[in-house]
Amino acid sequence: MALTSEVADHFNLKKDDDLYWSESSWFSWAIPERKINGFFYNHFRPNMNCMLAGPAMWDASTPHAWDFPFFDWQAMRPLPQGRFGIDYDKYDFMTDFSFGIKMLEPLKRYRLMYDANGFTLDLVFEAVAEPHEIGRREDHGFDGAYKLHFEQPGRITGKVVLEGETYAVDTFSIRDGSHGRRNLEKCTPGGYLWSTADAKTGFHMMAVDANQSRDTLSVGGYLMRDGVVSSLAEGTRRVLERDGPRVTAVEVVARDQLGRELHALGRSVCHAEVILFPDRGMWWQQYAWDYDGHTGAIGEDQEYYGLQDYRQWHRAGPEAWAKR
């Protein structure tokens, strides 16, 4: 069943009283020709009366957040003024630190806004397909990750201005949204990867590394081909190369529920190493993907870990890195 605007575009006012209940929204943006990647990301924590939110912009010069061209991830800030779900909504709000979203067309167009600290962002995301829901799971720690989670391919356009220099943005993209308990420390390490090559071609996969091998197995995602989106029936994210502990090349082999097969090869373009949550570490990388007749299509590969797994993997050493 297709997601409705009532479910995907608005807060779930039937939330429970779990302190870790979260309403999240993420938009990817990039300037591929300049090897620039970015996110526009937020989590509302209504039962804690706070939120996490901010934009980021990085390039190939550094992987460290403190040295990005721009980074303003706010880990604990007050909710917007007013009543949750009444005076402001999931895609209709502005914070006191100048981070905001405005829905322009339900399930279709969203304006992203930020203006502070020498950085201005004004972008519009326009979907090219309906949102695709990943079903709830109880395994691999996902019971503490979400109750609803969806992705939606699209195109993002507009501009960002950093310290007086204007950067035009016009690229294919993806967004996601979720609600439910969000505590990721016990989630099995894995990969989150996607590409949107054009308005009719793309894929998304979430995969888990249950066996500590080079092959991480799909637990959700989609294939979009000729404008038709179908859920993945099976798939593998295979690590081909690493630079130390970081993945630099990935192969994707998958089949969707329509029987269509996907074979994609991706290579890292620029990477970030971030800890956005106290319980989570990850490499967040722009990737160039080859598949379905496209070469160098925009996308990402995100390899994520619980914080202690992340620390241990960094310290594992060359012999361990070569096996996984």
PDB file of C-alpha atoms in Angstrom:
ATOM      1  CA  MET A   1       0.000   0.000   0.000  1.00  0.00           C
ATOM      2  CA  ALA A   2       1.342   3.422  -0.990  1.00  0.00           C
ATOM      3  CA  LEU A   3       2.240   5.853   1.766  1.00  0.00           C
ATOM      4  CA  THR A   4      -0.156   8.752   2.164  1.00  0.00           C
ATOM      5  CA  SER A   5       0.724  12.355   2.901  1.00  0.00           C
ATOM      6  CA  GLU A   6      -1.100  12.030   6.220  1.00  0.00           C
ATOM      7  CA  VAL A   7       1.420   9.368   7.303  1.00  0.00           C
ATOM      8  CA  ALA A   8       4.627  10.551   5.621  1.00  0.00           C
ATOM      9  CA  ASP A   9       4.330  14.364   5.711  1.00  0.00           C
ATOM     10  CA  HIS A  10       3.135  14.881   9.282  1.00  0.00           C
ATOM     11  CA  PHE A  11       4.074  14.013  12.836  1.00  0.00           C
ATOM     12  CA  ASN A  12       2.565  10.829  14.227  1.00  0.00           C
ATOM     13  CA  LEU A  13       0.445  12.243  17.035  1.00  0.00           C
ATOM     14  CA  LYS A  14      -0.229   8.702  18.279  1.00  0.00           C
ATOM     15  CA  LYS A  15       3.382   8.430  19.415  1.00  0.00           C
ATOM     16  CA  ASP A  16       4.128   6.486  22.568  1.00  0.00           C
ATOM     17  CA  ASP A  17       5.926   7.895  25.622  1.00  0.00           C
ATOM     18  CA  ASP A  18       9.338   6.340  24.871  1.00  0.00           C
ATOM     19  CA  LEU A  19      12.002   8.996  25.476  1.00  0.00           C
ATOM     20  CA  TYR A  20      13.775   7.871  22.296  1.00  0.00           C
ATOM     21  CA  TRP A  21      10.731   8.422  20.061  1.00  0.00           C
ATOM     22  CA  SER A  22      12.001  10.269  16.983  1.00  0.00           C
ATOM     23  CA  GLU A  23      10.558  11.950  13.903  1.00  0.00           C
ATOM     24  CA  SER A  24      13.355  12.158  11.341  1.00  0.00           C
ATOM     25  CA  SER A  25      13.891  13.724   7.951  1.00  0.00           C
ATOM     26  CA  TRP A  26      16.976  13.679   5.726  1.00  0.00           C
ATOM     27  CA  PHE A  27      17.709  15.217   2.324  1.00  0.00           C
ATOM     28  CA  SER A  28      20.900  14.573   0.381  1.00  0.00           C
ATOM     29  CA  TRP A  29      22.433  17.357  -1.691  1.00  0.00           C
ATOM     30  CA  ALA A  30      25.648  17.474  -3.693  1.00  0.00           C
ATOM     31  CA  ILE A  31      27.681  19.199  -6.373  1.00  0.00           C
ATOM     32  CA  PRO A  32      29.215  16.127  -8.032  1.00  0.00           C
ATOM     33  CA  GLU A  33      31.331  18.058 -10.533  1.00  0.00           C
ATOM     34  CA  ARG A  34      33.136  19.728  -7.608  1.00  0.00           C
ATOM     35  CA  LYS A  35      33.302  16.600  -5.433  1.00  0.00           C
ATOM     36  CA  ILE A  36      31.098  18.260  -2.831  1.00  0.00           C
ATOM     37  CA  ASN A  37      28.570  16.371  -0.747  1.00  0.00           C
ATOM     38  CA  GLY A  38      26.123  17.491   1.894  1.00  0.00           C
ATOM     39  CA  PHE A  39      23.176  16.653   4.076  1.00  0.00           C
ATOM     40  CA  PHE A  40      20.188  18.468   5.513  1.00  0.00           C
ATOM     41  CA  TYR A  41      19.074  16.338   8.421  1.00  0.00           C
ATOM     42  CA  ASN A  42      16.945  16.510  11.531  1.00  0.00           C
ATOM     43  CA  HIS A  43      15.417  14.415  14.312  1.00  0.00           C
ATOM     44  CA  PHE A  44      12.629  15.658  16.546  1.00  0.00           C
ATOM     45  CA  ARG A  45      12.710  14.106  20.037  1.00  0.00           C
ATOM     46  CA  PRO A  46       9.323  15.317  21.345  1.00  0.00           C
ATOM     47  CA  ASN A  47       9.382  13.256  24.561  1.00  0.00           C
ATOM     48  CA  MET A  48      12.742  14.812  25.446  1.00  0.00           C
ATOM     49  CA  ASN A  49      11.502  18.247  24.339  1.00  0.00           C
ATOM     50  CA  CYS A  50      14.519  18.665  22.060  1.00  0.00           C
ATOM     51  CA  MET A  51      15.777  18.038  18.545  1.00  0.00           C
ATOM     52  CA  LEU A  52      18.916  17.226  16.591  1.00  0.00           C
ATOM     53  CA  ALA A  53      19.387  19.077  13.334  1.00  0.00           C
ATOM     54  CA  GLY A  54      21.757  20.792  10.967  1.00  0.00           C
ATOM     55  CA  PRO A  55      23.337  21.048   7.540  1.00  0.00           C
ATOM     56  CA  ALA A  56      26.749  19.827   6.444  1.00  0.00           C
ATOM     57  CA  MET A  57      28.961  20.392   3.407  1.00  0.00           C
ATOM     58  CA  TRP A  58      32.172  18.503   2.761  1.00  0.00           C
ATOM     59  CA  ASP A  59      34.603  17.852  -0.087  1.00  0.00           C
ATOM     60  CA  ALA A  60      37.589  15.656  -0.890  1.00  0.00           C
ATOM     61  CA  SER A  61      40.012  17.752   1.176  1.00  0.00           C
ATOM     62  CA  THR A  62      39.188  16.337   4.620  1.00  0.00           C
ATOM     63  CA  PRO A  63      37.010  13.646   6.248  1.00  0.00           C
ATOM     64  CA  HIS A  64      36.756  15.391   9.620  1.00  0.00           C
ATOM     65  CA  ALA A  65      33.681  17.367  10.629  1.00  0.00           C
ATOM     66  CA  TRP A  66      35.711  20.050  12.425  1.00  0.00           C
ATOM     67  CA  ASP A  67      37.483  20.798   9.140  1.00  0.00           C
ATOM     68  CA  PHE A  68      34.547  20.583   6.681  1.00  0.00           C
ATOM     69  CA  PRO A  69      33.831  23.642   4.536  1.00  0.00           C
ATOM     70  CA  PHE A  70      30.709  23.809   6.703  1.00  0.00           C
ATOM     71  CA  PHE A  71      29.219  21.773   9.554  1.00  0.00           C
ATOM     72  CA  ASP A  72      26.565  22.783  12.061  1.00  0.00           C
ATOM     73  CA  TRP A  73      25.051  19.608  13.479  1.00  0.00           C
ATOM     74  CA  GLN A  74      23.211  20.609  16.652  1.00  0.00           C
ATOM     75  CA  ALA A  75      22.882  17.612  18.968  1.00  0.00           C
ATOM     76  CA  MET A  76      20.450  18.997  21.547  1.00  0.00           C
ATOM     77  CA  ARG A  77      18.382  22.092  20.846  1.00  0.00           C
ATOM     78  CA  PRO A  78      14.885  23.180  21.944  1.00  0.00           C
ATOM     79  CA  LEU A  79      11.943  22.294  19.744  1.00  0.00           C
ATOM     80  CA  PRO A  80      10.454  25.090  17.603  1.00  0.00           C
ATOM     81  CA  GLN A  81       8.176  27.545  19.360  1.00  0.00           C
ATOM     82  CA  GLY A  82       4.603  26.374  19.828  1.00  0.00           C
ATOM     83  CA  ARG A  83       2.749  23.099  20.192  1.00  0.00           C
ATOM     84  CA  PHE A  84       4.102  19.917  18.629  1.00  0.00           C
ATOM     85  CA  GLY A  85       2.026  18.922  15.593  1.00  0.00           C
ATOM     86  CA  ILE A  86      -0.284  21.929  15.935  1.00  0.00           C
ATOM     87  CA  ASP A  87       1.734  25.128  15.605  1.00  0.00           C
ATOM     88  CA  TYR A  88       4.469  23.425  13.603  1.00  0.00           C
ATOM     89  CA  ASP A  89       4.748  20.147  11.728  1.00  0.00           C
ATOM     90  CA  LYS A  90       7.305  17.723  10.368  1.00  0.00           C
ATOM     91  CA  TYR A  91       7.732  19.618   7.103  1.00  0.00           C
ATOM     92  CA  ASP A  92       6.534  23.040   8.205  1.00  0.00           C
ATOM     93  CA  PHE A  93       8.810  24.568  10.844  1.00  0.00           C
ATOM     94  CA  MET A  94      11.632  26.995  11.514  1.00  0.00           C
ATOM     95  CA  THR A  95      13.989  26.644  14.484  1.00  0.00           C
ATOM     96  CA  ASP A  96      15.566  29.420  16.510  1.00  0.00           C
ATOM     97  CA  PHE A  97      18.919  28.438  14.962  1.00  0.00           C
ATOM     98  CA  SER A  98      17.692  29.130  11.408  1.00  0.00           C
ATOM     99  CA  PHE A  99      17.050  25.573  10.235  1.00  0.00           C
ATOM    100  CA  GLY A 100      13.705  25.035   8.546  1.00  0.00           C
ATOM    101  CA  ILE A 101      11.627  23.053   6.052  1.00  0.00           C
ATOM    102  CA  LYS A 102       8.492  24.076   4.162  1.00  0.00           C
ATOM    103  CA  MET A 103       6.335  21.551   2.309  1.00  0.00           C
ATOM    104  CA  LEU A 104       5.397  23.034  -1.065  1.00  0.00           C
ATOM    105  CA  GLU A 105       3.436  20.074  -2.428  1.00  0.00           C
ATOM    106  CA  PRO A 106       2.480  16.960  -0.449  1.00  0.00           C
ATOM    107  CA  LEU A 107       4.749  13.953  -1.040  1.00  0.00           C
ATOM    108  CA  LYS A 108       6.454  15.911  -3.823  1.00  0.00           C
ATOM    109  CA  ARG A 109       8.212  19.246  -3.169  1.00  0.00           C
ATOM    110  CA  TYR A 110       9.983  20.582  -0.090  1.00  0.00           C
ATOM    111  CA  ARG A 111      11.962  23.757   0.508  1.00  0.00           C
ATOM    112  CA  LEU A 112      15.039  23.546   2.749  1.00  0.00           C
ATOM    113  CA  MET A 113      16.299  26.684   4.504  1.00  0.00           C
ATOM    114  CA  TYR A 114      19.251  27.675   6.658  1.00  0.00           C
ATOM    115  CA  ASP A 115      20.986  31.031   7.188  1.00  0.00           C
ATOM    116  CA  ALA A 116      23.575  31.343   9.958  1.00  0.00           C
ATOM    117  CA  ASN A 117      27.291  31.299  10.680  1.00  0.00           C
ATOM    118  CA  GLY A 118      28.325  32.524   7.240  1.00  0.00           C
ATOM    119  CA  PHE A 119      26.376  29.790   5.442  1.00  0.00           C
ATOM    120  CA  THR A 120      23.083  30.147   3.550  1.00  0.00           C
ATOM    121  CA  LEU A 121      21.222  27.194   2.073  1.00  0.00           C
ATOM    122  CA  ASP A 122      18.076  27.513  -0.050  1.00  0.00           C
ATOM    123  CA  LEU A 123      17.205  24.296  -1.857  1.00  0.00           C
ATOM    124  CA  VAL A 124      14.077  22.628  -3.257  1.00  0.00           C
ATOM    125  CA  PHE A 125      13.716  18.860  -3.405  1.00  0.00           C
ATOM    126  CA  GLU A 126      11.262  17.528  -5.999  1.00  0.00           C
ATOM    127  CA  ALA A 127      10.406  13.837  -5.989  1.00  0.00           C
ATOM    128  CA  VAL A 128      10.532  11.758  -9.175  1.00  0.00           C
ATOM    129  CA  ALA A 129       8.662   8.762  -7.722  1.00  0.00           C
ATOM    130  CA  GLU A 130       6.424   7.848  -4.811  1.00  0.00           C
ATOM    131  CA  PRO A 131       7.979   7.203  -1.381  1.00  0.00           C
ATOM    132  CA  HIS A 132       9.118   3.625  -0.855  1.00  0.00           C
ATOM    133  CA  GLU A 133       8.587   2.126   2.593  1.00  0.00           C
ATOM    134  CA  ILE A 134      10.967  -0.310   4.252  1.00  0.00           C
ATOM    135  CA  GLY A 135       8.938  -2.651   6.407  1.00  0.00           C
ATOM    136  CA  ARG A 136       9.411  -2.966  10.151  1.00  0.00           C
ATOM    137  CA  ARG A 137      11.953  -5.498  11.363  1.00  0.00           C
ATOM    138  CA  GLU A 138      12.694  -7.040  14.740  1.00  0.00           C
ATOM    139  CA  ASP A 139      16.104  -8.531  13.893  1.00  0.00           C
ATOM    140  CA  HIS A 140      19.604  -6.978  13.830  1.00  0.00           C
ATOM    141  CA  GLY A 141      18.572  -4.322  16.352  1.00  0.00           C
ATOM    142  CA  PHE A 142      16.055  -2.684  14.013  1.00  0.00           C
ATOM    143  CA  ASP A 143      13.326  -3.017  16.633  1.00  0.00           C
ATOM    144  CA  GLY A 144      14.947   0.033  18.242  1.00  0.00           C
ATOM    145  CA  ALA A 145      15.535   1.901  14.986  1.00  0.00           C
ATOM    146  CA  TYR A 146      12.100   2.815  13.572  1.00  0.00           C
ATOM    147  CA  LYS A 147       8.442   1.918  13.227  1.00  0.00           C
ATOM    148  CA  LEU A 148       8.101   3.616   9.846  1.00  0.00           C
ATOM    149  CA  HIS A 149      10.972   4.275   7.433  1.00  0.00           C
ATOM    150  CA  PHE A 150      10.820   5.359   3.793  1.00  0.00           C
ATOM    151  CA  GLU A 151      13.056   6.621   0.991  1.00  0.00           C
ATOM    152  CA  GLN A 152      12.104   8.744  -2.016  1.00  0.00           C
ATOM    153  CA  PRO A 153      14.242   9.557  -5.081  1.00  0.00           C
ATOM    154  CA  GLY A 154      14.192  13.060  -6.482  1.00  0.00           C
ATOM    155  CA  ARG A 155      16.079  16.053  -7.787  1.00  0.00           C
ATOM    156  CA  ILE A 156      17.409  18.899  -5.655  1.00  0.00           C
ATOM    157  CA  THR A 157      18.090  22.405  -6.950  1.00  0.00           C
ATOM    158  CA  GLY A 158      18.955  25.841  -5.620  1.00  0.00           C
ATOM    159  CA  LYS A 159      22.049  27.362  -4.103  1.00  0.00           C
ATOM    160  CA  VAL A 160      24.245  27.507  -1.056  1.00  0.00           C
ATOM    161  CA  VAL A 161      26.421  30.476  -0.139  1.00  0.00           C
ATOM    162  CA  LEU A 162      29.508  29.941   1.978  1.00  0.00           C
ATOM    163  CA  GLU A 163      31.460  32.969   3.181  1.00  0.00           C
ATOM    164  CA  GLY A 164      30.323  34.992   0.173  1.00  0.00           C
ATOM    165  CA  GLU A 165      30.883  32.329  -2.495  1.00  0.00           C
ATOM    166  CA  THR A 166      27.760  31.012  -4.238  1.00  0.00           C
ATOM    167  CA  TYR A 167      27.491  27.333  -5.176  1.00  0.00           C
ATOM    168  CA  ALA A 168      24.760  26.267  -7.601  1.00  0.00           C
ATOM    169  CA  VAL A 169      23.107  22.943  -6.764  1.00  0.00           C
ATOM    170  CA  ASP A 170      21.326  20.860  -9.409  1.00  0.00           C
ATOM    171  CA  THR A 171      21.561  17.092  -9.034  1.00  0.00           C
ATOM    172  CA  PHE A 172      19.519  13.960  -8.555  1.00  0.00           C
ATOM    173  CA  SER A 173      19.068  13.031  -4.943  1.00  0.00           C
ATOM    174  CA  ILE A 174      17.154  11.050  -2.341  1.00  0.00           C
ATOM    175  CA  ARG A 175      15.388  11.785   0.918  1.00  0.00           C
ATOM    176  CA  ASP A 176      14.171   9.653   3.784  1.00  0.00           C
ATOM    177  CA  GLY A 177      11.782   9.966   6.675  1.00  0.00           C
ATOM    178  CA  SER A 178      10.913   7.917   9.720  1.00  0.00           C
ATOM    179  CA  HIS A 179       9.163   7.775  13.038  1.00  0.00           C
ATOM    180  CA  GLY A 180       9.421   5.517  16.063  1.00  0.00           C
ATOM    181  CA  ARG A 181      11.996   4.666  18.699  1.00  0.00           C
ATOM    182  CA  ARG A 182      15.503   5.571  17.495  1.00  0.00           C
ATOM    183  CA  ASN A 183      18.315   4.037  19.519  1.00  0.00           C
ATOM    184  CA  LEU A 184      20.928   2.511  17.239  1.00  0.00           C
ATOM    185  CA  GLU A 185      23.697   1.289  19.523  1.00  0.00           C
ATOM    186  CA  LYS A 186      22.708  -2.381  19.189  1.00  0.00           C
ATOM    187  CA  CYS A 187      22.057  -2.344  15.442  1.00  0.00           C
ATOM    188  CA  THR A 188      24.214  -4.752  13.455  1.00  0.00           C
ATOM    189  CA  PRO A 189      26.883  -2.869  11.457  1.00  0.00           C
ATOM    190  CA  GLY A 190      26.036  -2.500   7.806  1.00  0.00           C
ATOM    191  CA  GLY A 191      25.660  -0.286   4.782  1.00  0.00           C
ATOM    192  CA  TYR A 192      23.117   2.224   3.488  1.00  0.00           C
ATOM    193  CA  LEU A 193      23.579   2.952  -0.211  1.00  0.00           C
ATOM    194  CA  TRP A 194      21.709   4.589  -3.019  1.00  0.00           C
ATOM    195  CA  SER A 195      21.899   6.198  -6.428  1.00  0.00           C
ATOM    196  CA  THR A 196      19.464   8.244  -8.496  1.00  0.00           C
ATOM    197  CA  ALA A 197      20.895   8.359 -12.020  1.00  0.00           C
ATOM    198  CA  ASP A 198      17.964  10.186 -13.638  1.00  0.00           C
ATOM    199  CA  ALA A 199      14.229  10.669 -13.192  1.00  0.00           C
ATOM    200  CA  LYS A 200      13.507   7.032 -14.073  1.00  0.00           C
ATOM    201  CA  THR A 201      16.596   5.141 -12.858  1.00  0.00           C
ATOM    202  CA  GLY A 202      17.912   4.466  -9.387  1.00  0.00           C
ATOM    203  CA  PHE A 203      18.244   2.120  -6.460  1.00  0.00           C
ATOM    204  CA  HIS A 204      18.418   2.032  -2.696  1.00  0.00           C
ATOM    205  CA  MET A 205      19.617  -0.718  -0.355  1.00  0.00           C
ATOM    206  CA  MET A 206      20.022  -1.162   3.367  1.00  0.00           C
ATOM    207  CA  ALA A 207      22.280  -4.131   4.165  1.00  0.00           C
ATOM    208  CA  VAL A 208      23.564  -5.759   7.353  1.00  0.00           C
ATOM    209  CA  ASP A 209      26.892  -7.435   8.053  1.00  0.00           C
ATOM    210  CA  ALA A 210      25.607 -10.372  10.066  1.00  0.00           C
ATOM    211  CA  ASN A 211      28.640 -12.596   9.371  1.00  0.00           C
ATOM    212  CA  GLN A 212      31.510 -10.065   9.411  1.00  0.00           C
ATOM    213  CA  SER A 213      32.330 -10.734   5.778  1.00  0.00           C
ATOM    214  CA  ARG A 214      32.744  -8.714   2.603  1.00  0.00           C
ATOM    215  CA  ASP A 215      29.141  -9.492   1.670  1.00  0.00           C
ATOM    216  CA  THR A 216      26.454  -7.546   3.531  1.00  0.00           C
ATOM    217  CA  LEU A 217      22.923  -8.777   2.862  1.00  0.00           C
ATOM    218  CA  SER A 218      19.992  -6.596   1.898  1.00  0.00           C
ATOM    219  CA  VAL A 219      17.223  -6.086   4.442  1.00  0.00           C
ATOM    220  CA  GLY A 220      15.320  -3.563   2.326  1.00  0.00           C
ATOM    221  CA  GLY A 221      15.435  -1.205  -0.610  1.00  0.00           C
ATOM    222  CA  TYR A 222      14.154  -0.712  -4.131  1.00  0.00           C
ATOM    223  CA  LEU A 223      15.084  -0.735  -7.795  1.00  0.00           C
ATOM    224  CA  MET A 224      13.745   2.019 -10.051  1.00  0.00           C
ATOM    225  CA  ARG A 225      14.005   1.233 -13.761  1.00  0.00           C
ATOM    226  CA  ASP A 226      12.022   2.901 -16.554  1.00  0.00           C
ATOM    227  CA  GLY A 227      10.218   4.827 -13.841  1.00  0.00           C
ATOM    228  CA  VAL A 228       8.859   1.675 -12.183  1.00  0.00           C
ATOM    229  CA  VAL A 229       9.823   1.211  -8.516  1.00  0.00           C
ATOM    230  CA  SER A 230       9.834  -2.277  -7.011  1.00  0.00           C
ATOM    231  CA  SER A 231      11.058  -3.545  -3.631  1.00  0.00           C
ATOM    232  CA  LEU A 232      14.222  -5.630  -3.538  1.00  0.00           C
ATOM    233  CA  ALA A 233      13.596  -9.350  -3.071  1.00  0.00           C
ATOM    234  CA  GLU A 234      17.258 -10.098  -2.374  1.00  0.00           C
ATOM    235  CA  GLY A 235      20.590  -8.404  -2.722  1.00  0.00           C
ATOM    236  CA  THR A 236      24.209  -8.152  -1.652  1.00  0.00           C
ATOM    237  CA  ARG A 237      26.486  -5.194  -0.992  1.00  0.00           C
ATOM    238  CA  ARG A 238      29.965  -6.558  -1.622  1.00  0.00           C
ATOM    239  CA  VAL A 239      33.072  -4.698  -0.436  1.00  0.00           C
ATOM    240  CA  LEU A 240      35.707  -4.726  -3.187  1.00  0.00           C
ATOM    241  CA  GLU A 241      38.344  -2.434  -1.699  1.00  0.00           C
ATOM    242  CA  ARG A 242      39.213  -0.641   1.528  1.00  0.00           C
ATOM    243  CA  ASP A 243      41.654   2.098   2.378  1.00  0.00           C
ATOM    244  CA  GLY A 244      42.473   1.028   5.912  1.00  0.00           C
ATOM    245  CA  PRO A 245      39.119   0.494   7.646  1.00  0.00           C
ATOM    246  CA  ARG A 246      37.150   2.606   5.120  1.00  0.00           C
ATOM    247  CA  VAL A 247      35.328   1.127   2.121  1.00  0.00           C
ATOM    248  CA  THR A 248      36.408   2.662  -1.206  1.00  0.00           C
ATOM    249  CA  ALA A 249      34.726   0.387  -3.777  1.00  0.00           C
ATOM    250  CA  VAL A 250      31.461  -1.557  -3.633  1.00  0.00           C
ATOM    251  CA  GLU A 251      29.616  -3.960  -5.905  1.00  0.00           C
ATOM    252  CA  VAL A 252      25.833  -4.378  -5.692  1.00  0.00           C
ATOM    253  CA  VAL A 253      24.052  -7.463  -6.980  1.00  0.00           C
ATOM    254  CA  ALA A 254      20.287  -7.566  -6.441  1.00  0.00           C
ATOM    255  CA  ARG A 255      16.928  -8.707  -7.766  1.00  0.00           C
ATOM    256  CA  ASP A 256      13.607  -6.951  -7.229  1.00  0.00           C
ATOM    257  CA  GLN A 257      10.138  -8.406  -6.740  1.00  0.00           C
ATOM    258  CA  LEU A 258       9.440  -8.013 -10.461  1.00  0.00           C
ATOM    259  CA  GLY A 259      12.396 -10.278 -11.231  1.00  0.00           C
ATOM    260  CA  ARG A 260      14.591  -7.470 -12.589  1.00  0.00           C
ATOM    261  CA  GLU A 261      18.284  -7.764 -11.817  1.00  0.00           C
ATOM    262  CA  LEU A 262      20.688  -5.015 -10.791  1.00  0.00           C
ATOM    263  CA  HIS A 263      24.459  -4.993 -11.054  1.00  0.00           C
ATOM    264  CA  ALA A 264      26.156  -1.774  -9.928  1.00  0.00           C
ATOM    265  CA  LEU A 265      29.755  -0.757  -9.231  1.00  0.00           C
ATOM    266  CA  GLY A 266      30.532   2.241  -7.057  1.00  0.00           C
ATOM    267  CA  ARG A 267      33.669   4.128  -6.031  1.00  0.00           C
ATOM    268  CA  SER A 268      34.256   6.727  -3.354  1.00  0.00           C
ATOM    269  CA  VAL A 269      34.471  10.353  -4.482  1.00  0.00           C
ATOM    270  CA  CYS A 270      34.667  12.162  -1.132  1.00  0.00           C
ATOM    271  CA  HIS A 271      34.129  10.912   2.371  1.00  0.00           C
ATOM    272  CA  ALA A 272      33.152  12.090   5.815  1.00  0.00           C
ATOM    273  CA  GLU A 273      33.753  10.340   9.110  1.00  0.00           C
ATOM    274  CA  VAL A 274      31.137  11.444  11.614  1.00  0.00           C
ATOM    275  CA  ILE A 275      29.527  10.612  14.935  1.00  0.00           C
ATOM    276  CA  LEU A 276      26.150  12.350  14.704  1.00  0.00           C
ATOM    277  CA  PHE A 277      24.616  10.386  17.581  1.00  0.00           C
ATOM    278  CA  PRO A 278      26.244   9.375  20.875  1.00  0.00           C
ATOM    279  CA  ASP A 279      25.723   5.694  19.997  1.00  0.00           C
ATOM    280  CA  ARG A 280      26.689   5.738  16.308  1.00  0.00           C
ATOM    281  CA  GLY A 281      29.779   6.154  14.121  1.00  0.00           C
ATOM    282  CA  MET A 282      29.933   6.024  10.338  1.00  0.00           C
ATOM    283  CA  TRP A 283      31.649   6.774   7.080  1.00  0.00           C
ATOM    284  CA  TRP A 284      29.322   8.890   4.938  1.00  0.00           C
ATOM    285  CA  GLN A 285      30.612   8.947   1.374  1.00  0.00           C
ATOM    286  CA  GLN A 286      29.619  10.340  -1.984  1.00  0.00           C
ATOM    287  CA  TYR A 287      29.928   7.544  -4.539  1.00  0.00           C
ATOM    288  CA  ALA A 288      30.001   7.477  -8.332  1.00  0.00           C
ATOM    289  CA  TRP A 289      27.912   4.534  -9.530  1.00  0.00           C
ATOM    290  CA  ASP A 290      27.990   2.617 -12.827  1.00  0.00           C
ATOM    291  CA  TYR A 291      24.803   0.688 -13.677  1.00  0.00           C
ATOM    292  CA  ASP A 292      21.961   0.449 -16.199  1.00  0.00           C
ATOM    293  CA  GLY A 293      24.016   2.233 -18.870  1.00  0.00           C
ATOM    294  CA  HIS A 294      24.969   5.134 -16.593  1.00  0.00           C
ATOM    295  CA  THR A 295      28.560   5.965 -15.676  1.00  0.00           C
ATOM    296  CA  GLY A 296      29.429   7.968 -12.572  1.00  0.00           C
ATOM    297  CA  ALA A 297      25.821   8.429 -11.411  1.00  0.00           C
ATOM    298  CA  ILE A 298      25.419  10.360  -8.177  1.00  0.00           C
ATOM    299  CA  GLY A 299      24.869   8.381  -5.007  1.00  0.00           C
ATOM    300  CA  GLU A 300      26.311   7.429  -1.657  1.00  0.00           C
ATOM    301  CA  ASP A 301      27.570   4.579   0.468  1.00  0.00           C
ATOM    302  CA  GLN A 302      27.233   4.928   4.224  1.00  0.00           C
ATOM    303  CA  GLU A 303      28.865   2.301   6.411  1.00  0.00           C
ATOM    304  CA  TYR A 304      27.567   2.492   9.974  1.00  0.00           C
ATOM    305  CA  TYR A 305      28.450   0.949  13.346  1.00  0.00           C
ATOM    306  CA  GLY A 306      27.434   1.049  16.971  1.00  0.00           C
ATOM    307  CA  LEU A 307      29.934   3.246  18.761  1.00  0.00           C
ATOM    308  CA  GLN A 308      31.944   0.426  20.372  1.00  0.00           C
ATOM    309  CA  ASP A 309      31.973  -1.590  17.125  1.00  0.00           C
ATOM    310  CA  TYR A 310      33.212   1.525  15.366  1.00  0.00           C
ATOM    311  CA  ARG A 311      36.044   2.020  17.828  1.00  0.00           C
ATOM    312  CA  GLN A 312      37.053  -1.633  17.643  1.00  0.00           C
ATOM    313  CA  TRP A 313      36.970  -1.692  13.836  1.00  0.00           C
ATOM    314  CA  HIS A 314      39.308   1.301  13.658  1.00  0.00           C
ATOM    315  CA  ARG A 315      41.750  -0.544  15.884  1.00  0.00           C
ATOM    316  CA  ALA A 316      41.374  -3.952  14.221  1.00  0.00           C
ATOM    317  CA  GLY A 317      44.360  -3.490  11.914  1.00  0.00           C
ATOM    318  CA  PRO A 318      45.316  -4.408   8.318  1.00  0.00           C
ATOM    319  CA  GLU A 319      44.848  -8.164   8.655  1.00  0.00           C
ATOM    320  CA  ALA A 320      41.230  -7.776   9.790  1.00  0.00           C
ATOM    321  CA  TRP A 321      40.477  -4.982   7.301  1.00  0.00           C
ATOM    322  CA  ALA A 322      41.644  -7.203   4.425  1.00  0.00           C
ATOM    323  CA  LYS A 323      39.074  -9.880   5.278  1.00  0.00           C
ATOM    324  CA  ARG A 324      35.957  -7.734   5.395  1.00  0.00           C
TER     325      ARG A 324
END
